[in-house]
Short mmCIF file of C-alpha atoms and ligand atoms in Angstrom, two decimals:
data_model
loop_
_atom_site.label_atom_id
_atom_site.label_comp_id
_atom_site.label_asym_id
_atom_site.label_seq_id
_atom_site.Cartn_x
_atom_site.Cartn_y
_atom_site.Cartn_z
CA MET A 1 2.18 17.36 -0.16
CA SER A 2 4.33 16.53 -3.13
CA ILE A 3 5.45 19.13 -5.62
CA ALA A 4 5.92 18.07 -9.16
CA VAL A 5 9.02 19.58 -10.71
CA ARG A 6 9.83 19.09 -14.31
CA ARG A 7 13.16 17.22 -14.51
CA SER A 8 14.89 19.90 -16.61
CA GLU A 9 14.06 22.52 -13.95
CA ALA A 10 15.15 20.34 -11.07
CA VAL A 11 18.63 19.68 -12.47
CA PRO A 12 19.37 22.65 -14.73
CA HIS A 13 23.12 21.92 -15.28
CA ALA A 14 23.15 18.17 -14.82
CA HIS A 15 24.29 17.52 -18.35
CA ARG A 16 27.39 19.79 -18.36
CA LEU A 17 30.26 17.39 -18.64
CA SER A 18 33.61 17.87 -16.92
CA ASP A 19 36.71 18.41 -19.11
CA PHE A 20 37.81 14.92 -18.23
CA ALA A 21 34.45 13.28 -19.07
CA GLN A 22 34.34 15.15 -22.43
CA ALA A 23 37.93 14.15 -23.21
CA CYS A 24 37.01 10.46 -22.48
CA LEU A 25 34.00 10.62 -24.79
CA ASP A 26 35.98 12.30 -27.55
CA GLY A 27 39.12 10.10 -27.19
CA LEU A 28 37.28 6.76 -26.94
CA SER A 29 35.06 7.61 -29.95
CA ALA A 30 38.12 8.36 -32.07
CA THR A 31 39.94 5.77 -34.25
CA PRO A 32 42.46 4.78 -33.00
CA LYS A 33 41.26 5.41 -29.37
CA THR A 34 43.18 7.98 -27.48
CA LEU A 35 43.20 9.89 -24.13
CA PRO A 36 45.04 13.18 -23.49
CA CYS A 37 48.06 12.80 -21.27
CA ARG A 38 47.38 15.92 -19.16
CA PHE A 39 44.78 13.78 -17.34
CA PHE A 40 47.54 11.55 -15.87
CA TYR A 41 48.12 14.12 -13.16
CA ASP A 42 45.51 13.73 -10.47
CA ALA A 43 46.99 13.55 -6.89
CA ARG A 44 47.91 9.81 -7.35
CA GLY A 45 49.35 10.46 -10.87
CA SER A 46 51.46 13.31 -9.66
CA ASP A 47 52.86 11.08 -6.85
CA LEU A 48 53.52 8.28 -9.36
CA PHE A 49 55.32 10.80 -11.69
CA GLU A 50 57.58 11.76 -8.73
CA GLU A 51 58.32 8.04 -8.25
CA ILE A 52 59.18 7.79 -11.94
CA THR A 53 61.77 10.67 -11.62
CA ARG A 54 63.62 8.46 -9.09
CA LEU A 55 63.70 5.30 -11.18
CA PRO A 56 67.16 4.09 -12.36
CA GLU A 57 65.87 3.76 -15.97
CA TYR A 58 64.28 7.26 -16.11
CA TYR A 59 67.38 9.26 -16.92
CA PRO A 60 65.73 12.64 -18.02
CA THR A 61 65.21 14.05 -14.52
CA ARG A 62 68.65 13.13 -13.21
CA VAL A 63 70.43 14.36 -16.27
CA GLU A 64 68.51 17.63 -16.65
CA THR A 65 68.98 18.35 -12.88
CA GLY A 66 72.76 17.84 -13.38
CA ILE A 67 72.78 20.26 -16.32
CA LEU A 68 70.81 22.91 -14.38
CA ASP A 69 73.01 22.50 -11.35
CA ARG A 70 76.12 23.12 -13.53
CA CYS A 71 74.71 25.70 -15.93
CA GLY A 72 71.59 27.27 -14.27
CA SER A 73 73.36 30.46 -13.28
CA SER A 74 75.11 31.02 -16.63
CA LEU A 75 71.81 30.35 -18.45
CA LEU A 76 70.38 33.29 -16.47
CA ALA A 77 73.48 35.45 -16.74
CA ASP A 78 71.77 38.16 -18.83
CA VAL A 79 68.52 38.17 -16.88
CA ARG A 80 67.67 41.39 -15.12
CA ASP A 81 67.49 41.47 -11.32
CA GLY A 82 63.98 41.31 -10.05
CA ALA A 83 62.71 39.13 -12.94
CA THR A 84 59.60 36.95 -12.74
CA LEU A 85 59.97 33.21 -13.36
CA VAL A 86 56.87 31.58 -15.01
CA GLU A 87 57.03 27.81 -14.99
CA PHE A 88 54.82 25.67 -17.22
CA GLY A 89 53.90 22.25 -15.72
CA SER A 90 55.87 22.92 -12.57
CA GLY A 91 54.90 19.70 -10.70
CA SER A 92 57.07 19.53 -7.56
CA SER A 93 59.20 22.58 -8.66
CA ALA A 94 62.28 20.56 -7.60
CA LYS A 95 64.49 21.86 -10.51
CA THR A 96 63.30 25.40 -10.04
CA GLU A 97 65.40 25.71 -6.88
CA LEU A 98 68.50 25.56 -9.13
CA LEU A 99 67.33 28.75 -10.84
CA LEU A 100 66.21 30.56 -7.68
CA ARG A 101 69.25 30.04 -5.52
CA ASP A 102 71.31 32.92 -6.78
CA GLY A 103 68.54 35.36 -5.72
CA ARG A 104 67.95 37.22 -8.97
CA ILE A 105 64.35 36.11 -9.43
CA ALA A 106 61.92 38.16 -7.35
CA ALA A 107 58.66 36.45 -8.22
CA TYR A 108 57.66 32.89 -9.20
CA VAL A 109 54.45 31.85 -11.01
CA PRO A 110 54.21 28.04 -11.11
CA ILE A 111 51.44 26.83 -13.48
CA ASP A 112 50.09 23.29 -13.29
CA VAL A 113 46.81 21.30 -13.71
CA SER A 114 47.58 19.40 -10.48
CA PRO A 115 46.43 21.44 -7.44
CA THR A 116 48.03 19.05 -5.03
CA ALA A 117 51.44 19.25 -6.62
CA LEU A 118 51.19 23.10 -6.83
CA ALA A 119 50.11 23.53 -3.19
CA ASP A 120 52.98 21.31 -1.89
CA ALA A 121 55.56 23.11 -4.07
CA ALA A 122 54.34 26.59 -3.05
CA THR A 123 54.53 25.78 0.62
CA ARG A 124 58.07 24.37 0.32
CA LEU A 125 59.44 27.25 -1.83
CA ARG A 126 57.90 29.94 0.43
CA GLY A 127 59.70 28.26 3.34
CA ARG A 128 62.98 27.98 1.54
CA PHE A 129 62.98 31.40 -0.18
CA PRO A 130 61.23 33.77 2.22
CA GLY A 131 61.78 36.88 0.02
CA LEU A 132 60.30 35.19 -3.08
CA ASP A 133 56.76 36.26 -4.22
CA VAL A 134 55.14 32.85 -5.07
CA GLN A 135 51.88 33.04 -7.01
CA PRO A 136 50.70 29.60 -8.06
CA LEU A 137 48.21 29.21 -10.87
CA VAL A 138 46.02 26.07 -11.37
CA ALA A 139 45.52 26.12 -15.14
CA ASP A 140 45.94 24.25 -18.46
CA PHE A 141 48.93 25.95 -19.99
CA THR A 142 47.56 25.14 -23.48
CA GLY A 143 44.53 27.29 -22.79
CA ASP A 144 44.03 31.02 -22.32
CA LEU A 145 46.49 32.10 -19.59
CA ARG A 146 46.46 35.34 -17.71
CA LEU A 147 49.53 36.05 -15.52
CA PRO A 148 49.05 37.80 -12.21
CA PRO A 149 50.15 41.48 -12.52
CA LEU A 150 53.96 41.54 -12.70
CA ARG A 151 56.01 44.08 -10.78
CA ARG A 152 56.67 47.16 -12.87
CA GLY A 153 59.26 46.47 -15.48
CA SER A 154 59.92 42.93 -14.32
CA GLN A 155 61.33 40.74 -17.08
CA ALA A 156 59.36 37.51 -17.60
CA ILE A 157 61.44 34.37 -17.84
CA GLY A 158 59.66 31.17 -18.87
CA PHE A 159 60.83 27.82 -17.49
CA PHE A 160 59.59 24.62 -19.20
CA PRO A 161 61.71 21.69 -17.97
CA GLY A 162 61.26 17.94 -18.07
CA SER A 163 60.89 17.81 -21.87
CA THR A 164 57.15 18.26 -21.39
CA ILE A 165 57.26 20.08 -24.72
CA GLY A 166 57.99 16.54 -26.11
CA ASN A 167 54.44 15.47 -25.08
CA PHE A 168 53.06 17.66 -27.93
CA PRO A 169 53.24 16.79 -31.65
CA PRO A 170 55.57 19.30 -33.41
CA VAL A 171 52.76 21.39 -34.90
CA GLU A 172 51.13 21.82 -31.45
CA ALA A 173 54.50 22.45 -29.88
CA VAL A 174 55.05 25.36 -32.28
CA THR A 175 51.63 26.82 -31.34
CA LEU A 176 52.36 26.37 -27.68
CA LEU A 177 55.81 28.03 -27.97
CA ARG A 178 54.31 30.90 -29.87
CA ARG A 179 51.68 31.47 -27.15
CA MET A 180 54.43 31.44 -24.57
CA ALA A 181 56.31 34.12 -26.46
CA ASP A 182 53.17 36.28 -26.46
CA LEU A 183 52.53 35.66 -22.79
CA LEU A 184 56.08 36.44 -21.69
CA GLY A 185 56.10 39.67 -23.75
CA PRO A 186 59.03 41.77 -25.06
CA ASN A 187 62.44 40.63 -23.81
CA GLY A 188 60.95 37.34 -22.85
CA ARG A 189 63.27 34.41 -22.35
CA LEU A 190 62.52 30.69 -22.11
CA VAL A 191 64.69 28.06 -20.42
CA ILE A 192 63.48 24.76 -21.89
CA GLY A 193 64.41 21.11 -21.32
CA VAL A 194 64.47 18.84 -24.41
CA ASP A 195 65.04 15.08 -24.38
CA LEU A 196 67.40 13.99 -27.15
CA GLN A 197 67.27 11.08 -29.63
CA LYS A 198 69.26 8.12 -28.49
CA ASP A 199 69.29 4.29 -28.82
CA ARG A 200 65.91 2.59 -28.76
CA LYS A 201 66.75 0.27 -25.84
CA ARG A 202 67.55 3.05 -23.42
CA LEU A 203 64.41 5.02 -24.47
CA VAL A 204 62.05 2.07 -24.13
CA ALA A 205 63.53 1.11 -20.71
CA ALA A 206 62.86 4.64 -19.49
CA TYR A 207 59.10 4.22 -20.23
CA ASP A 208 58.79 0.47 -19.29
CA ASP A 209 60.72 0.23 -16.06
CA ALA A 210 61.31 -3.08 -14.20
CA ALA A 211 59.43 -1.94 -11.05
CA GLY A 212 56.25 -1.23 -13.06
CA THR A 213 55.91 2.37 -11.90
CA THR A 214 55.32 3.71 -15.39
CA ALA A 215 52.73 0.98 -15.95
CA ALA A 216 50.90 2.14 -12.76
CA PHE A 217 51.17 5.74 -13.97
CA ASN A 218 49.54 4.79 -17.30
CA LEU A 219 46.85 2.56 -15.77
CA ASN A 220 46.03 5.26 -13.28
CA LEU A 221 44.12 7.04 -16.07
CA LEU A 222 41.59 4.18 -15.95
CA VAL A 223 41.54 4.28 -12.16
CA ARG A 224 40.84 7.98 -12.34
CA MET A 225 38.04 7.36 -14.89
CA ARG A 226 36.39 4.94 -12.48
CA ARG A 227 36.84 7.06 -9.37
CA GLU A 228 35.93 10.51 -10.85
CA LEU A 229 33.36 9.49 -13.45
CA GLY A 230 32.01 6.26 -12.06
CA ALA A 231 33.16 4.45 -15.23
CA ARG A 232 32.51 0.70 -15.47
CA ILE A 233 35.88 -0.71 -16.52
CA ASP A 234 37.93 -3.83 -15.78
CA ILE A 235 41.35 -2.37 -15.12
CA ASP A 236 43.00 -5.84 -14.95
CA GLY A 237 41.88 -6.26 -18.59
CA PHE A 238 44.45 -3.67 -19.67
CA ALA A 239 48.24 -3.70 -19.94
CA HIS A 240 50.85 -0.89 -20.21
CA ARG A 241 52.69 -0.80 -23.54
CA ALA A 242 55.66 1.47 -24.39
CA LEU A 243 57.24 1.54 -27.86
CA TYR A 244 59.59 3.68 -29.86
CA ASN A 245 58.17 4.96 -33.12
CA GLU A 246 61.33 5.51 -35.12
CA THR A 247 59.64 7.27 -38.01
CA ALA A 248 58.10 9.88 -35.82
CA ASN A 249 61.02 9.93 -33.25
CA ARG A 250 58.62 9.46 -30.34
CA ILE A 251 57.99 7.09 -27.49
CA GLU A 252 54.28 6.07 -27.50
CA MET A 253 52.47 4.85 -24.40
CA HIS A 254 49.28 2.79 -24.85
CA LEU A 255 46.89 0.86 -22.73
CA ALA A 256 46.29 -2.44 -24.52
CA SER A 257 43.07 -4.37 -24.05
CA LEU A 258 43.91 -7.97 -23.19
CA ARG A 259 40.52 -9.27 -24.46
CA ALA A 260 37.29 -8.14 -26.01
CA GLN A 261 35.63 -5.88 -23.49
CA ARG A 262 33.65 -2.67 -23.03
CA ILE A 263 34.12 0.56 -21.13
CA GLU A 264 31.04 2.41 -19.94
CA VAL A 265 31.68 6.08 -19.15
CA ALA A 266 29.61 9.28 -19.08
CA GLY A 267 26.51 7.46 -20.39
CA GLU A 268 28.30 5.94 -23.45
CA THR A 269 29.66 2.42 -24.08
CA PHE A 270 32.83 1.70 -26.01
CA ASP A 271 33.79 -1.70 -27.27
CA LEU A 272 37.45 -2.81 -27.50
CA ASP A 273 38.79 -5.72 -29.52
CA PRO A 274 41.53 -7.98 -28.07
CA GLY A 275 44.82 -6.23 -28.57
CA GLU A 276 43.22 -2.86 -29.44
CA THR A 277 44.97 0.04 -27.65
CA ILE A 278 44.14 3.40 -26.20
CA HIS A 279 47.01 5.74 -27.09
CA THR A 280 47.71 7.76 -23.94
CA GLU A 281 51.00 9.63 -24.52
CA ASN A 282 53.63 10.65 -27.04
CA SER A 283 57.10 11.77 -25.93
CA TYR A 284 59.00 13.23 -28.96
CA LYS A 285 62.71 13.12 -29.01
CA TYR A 286 64.79 15.80 -30.84
CA THR A 287 68.27 16.68 -31.96
CA PRO A 288 69.31 20.10 -30.70
CA GLU A 289 69.35 21.33 -34.27
CA ARG A 290 65.92 20.07 -35.05
CA PHE A 291 64.50 21.63 -31.89
CA ALA A 292 66.18 24.98 -32.50
CA GLU A 293 64.54 24.94 -35.97
CA LEU A 294 61.09 24.18 -34.50
CA ALA A 295 61.50 26.93 -31.87
CA GLY A 296 62.56 29.28 -34.69
CA VAL A 297 59.21 28.73 -36.43
CA ALA A 298 57.55 29.88 -33.20
CA GLY A 299 59.70 33.08 -33.14
CA TRP A 300 62.35 32.04 -30.65
CA SER A 301 66.08 32.02 -31.31
CA MET A 302 68.51 29.78 -29.37
CA GLN A 303 70.98 31.83 -27.30
CA ARG A 304 72.60 29.02 -25.28
CA LEU A 305 72.72 25.27 -25.37
CA ALA A 306 73.77 23.07 -22.44
CA THR A 307 73.96 19.29 -22.60
CA ASP A 308 75.45 16.48 -20.54
CA ASP A 309 78.61 14.72 -21.76
CA ASP A 310 76.62 11.83 -23.19
CA ARG A 311 74.20 14.19 -24.96
CA LEU A 312 71.22 12.49 -23.47
CA PHE A 313 69.35 15.70 -22.66
CA ALA A 314 69.52 19.40 -23.58
CA VAL A 315 68.62 22.64 -21.83
CA MET A 316 68.28 25.66 -24.09
CA LEU A 317 67.93 29.36 -23.40
CA LEU A 318 65.65 30.83 -26.03
CA ALA A 319 65.00 34.57 -26.65
CA THR A 320 62.27 36.24 -28.71
N1 SAH B 401 58.38 20.20 -14.52
C1 SAH B 401 58.45 19.00 -13.69
C2 SAH B 401 57.22 18.07 -13.89
C3 SAH B 401 57.12 17.45 -15.26
S1 SAH B 401 55.72 16.36 -15.30
C4 SAH B 401 59.72 18.27 -14.05
O1 SAH B 401 60.45 18.68 -15.00
O2 SAH B 401 60.04 17.22 -13.39
C5 SAH B 401 54.63 17.30 -16.22
C6 SAH B 401 53.86 18.34 -15.30
O3 SAH B 401 53.13 19.17 -16.17
C7 SAH B 401 52.94 17.68 -14.29
O4 SAH B 401 53.08 18.30 -13.07
C8 SAH B 401 51.57 17.93 -14.90
O5 SAH B 401 50.58 18.07 -13.94
C9 SAH B 401 51.77 19.19 -15.70
N2 SAH B 401 50.97 19.33 -16.89
C10 SAH B 401 50.81 18.41 -17.89
N3 SAH B 401 50.05 18.93 -18.89
C11 SAH B 401 49.68 20.16 -18.44
C12 SAH B 401 48.84 21.19 -19.01
N4 SAH B 401 48.28 21.03 -20.17
N5 SAH B 401 48.68 22.37 -18.34
C13 SAH B 401 49.29 22.56 -17.10
N6 SAH B 401 50.06 21.61 -16.52
C14 SAH B 401 50.23 20.43 -17.19
C1 AVI B 402 56.17 14.92 -18.34
N1 AVI B 402 56.75 14.21 -19.45
C2 AVI B 402 57.83 14.90 -20.11
C3 AVI B 402 57.15 12.81 -19.15
C4 AVI B 402 57.78 12.15 -20.37
O1 AVI B 402 58.91 11.64 -20.21
O2 AVI B 402 57.26 12.21 -21.44
C5 AVI B 402 55.96 11.97 -18.73
C6 AVI B 402 56.20 10.55 -18.54
N2 AVI B 402 55.55 9.60 -19.12
C7 AVI B 402 56.04 8.41 -18.76
N3 AVI B 402 57.08 8.65 -17.95
C8 AVI B 402 57.19 9.96 -17.82
#
């Protein structure tokens, strides 16, 4: 016996798109075409980012780690014992150890969109700091965040390293910093890493390395689209491009179409002309003064500034 079921009853939620599918439809319909950079970080993308941090050309991780190694304790000098550290886009939490080692932080809330990176980091940190209360949160930090209940009276210290703030246009960066101030509450502090303006050659090399790791990281967005969304797409028909936009003070990453072609994803078709690009990431570069001004608009004041001798990178302590 066969039972006739109306299609809409058989698959009631079949048309609810994932965030990634919706972002692909929105971004590929836009002019110029674009895709949000937070989708770089599936398991493969998180591994590729870790590889990037070890590249000779990618100075930010090495330089920021050096600053935190030298100045981490003094940046947290006024922090109350038993404070909670809330990290935004924690990835491997490698730099975090430099703030945890003097034992004043009692609880750690790493927040990331990458479940694999979070799980690995939580396991490592629980092993290395047995007294630390680690409460990972898989979430988009630009969305509505709710922290796990903090210990009574625990001061909340934000940590936002890597210059991930640079991946947001200034207006969005202000909104994000304001939300962080609200989330961290009264007496909140934020230790934030900011990549500084420097010569174009050094900047472009950091985003277009000789080994092709950043190219693989960028192209992985298309690989992810094919794997997760069943997209029809010729990945060899695209090339990684990194350029410095001097007017906007930002590195731009693009995926350039090498010929006329189409992408089919989530039931839609998108045509690309030869040379047309999909803009996948911005990485804004600041002067310390300009960043302090921007943070000021969001209600933060700069308490301390630490840089390396070559002034490639800055770590700031901000207070509300
Ligand atoms: N903080 C680390 C990792 C930086 S890479 C460091 O300094 O080396 C950026 C990290 O932020 C990645 O782990 C990525 O998964 C995460 N991320 C990017 N956009 C995010 C978002 N909107 N919400 C939460 N995590 C995000
Ligand atoms: C995470 N973010 C700050 C990195 C950056 O430098 O903008 C991401 C990245 N993109 C290419 N290389 C690294």
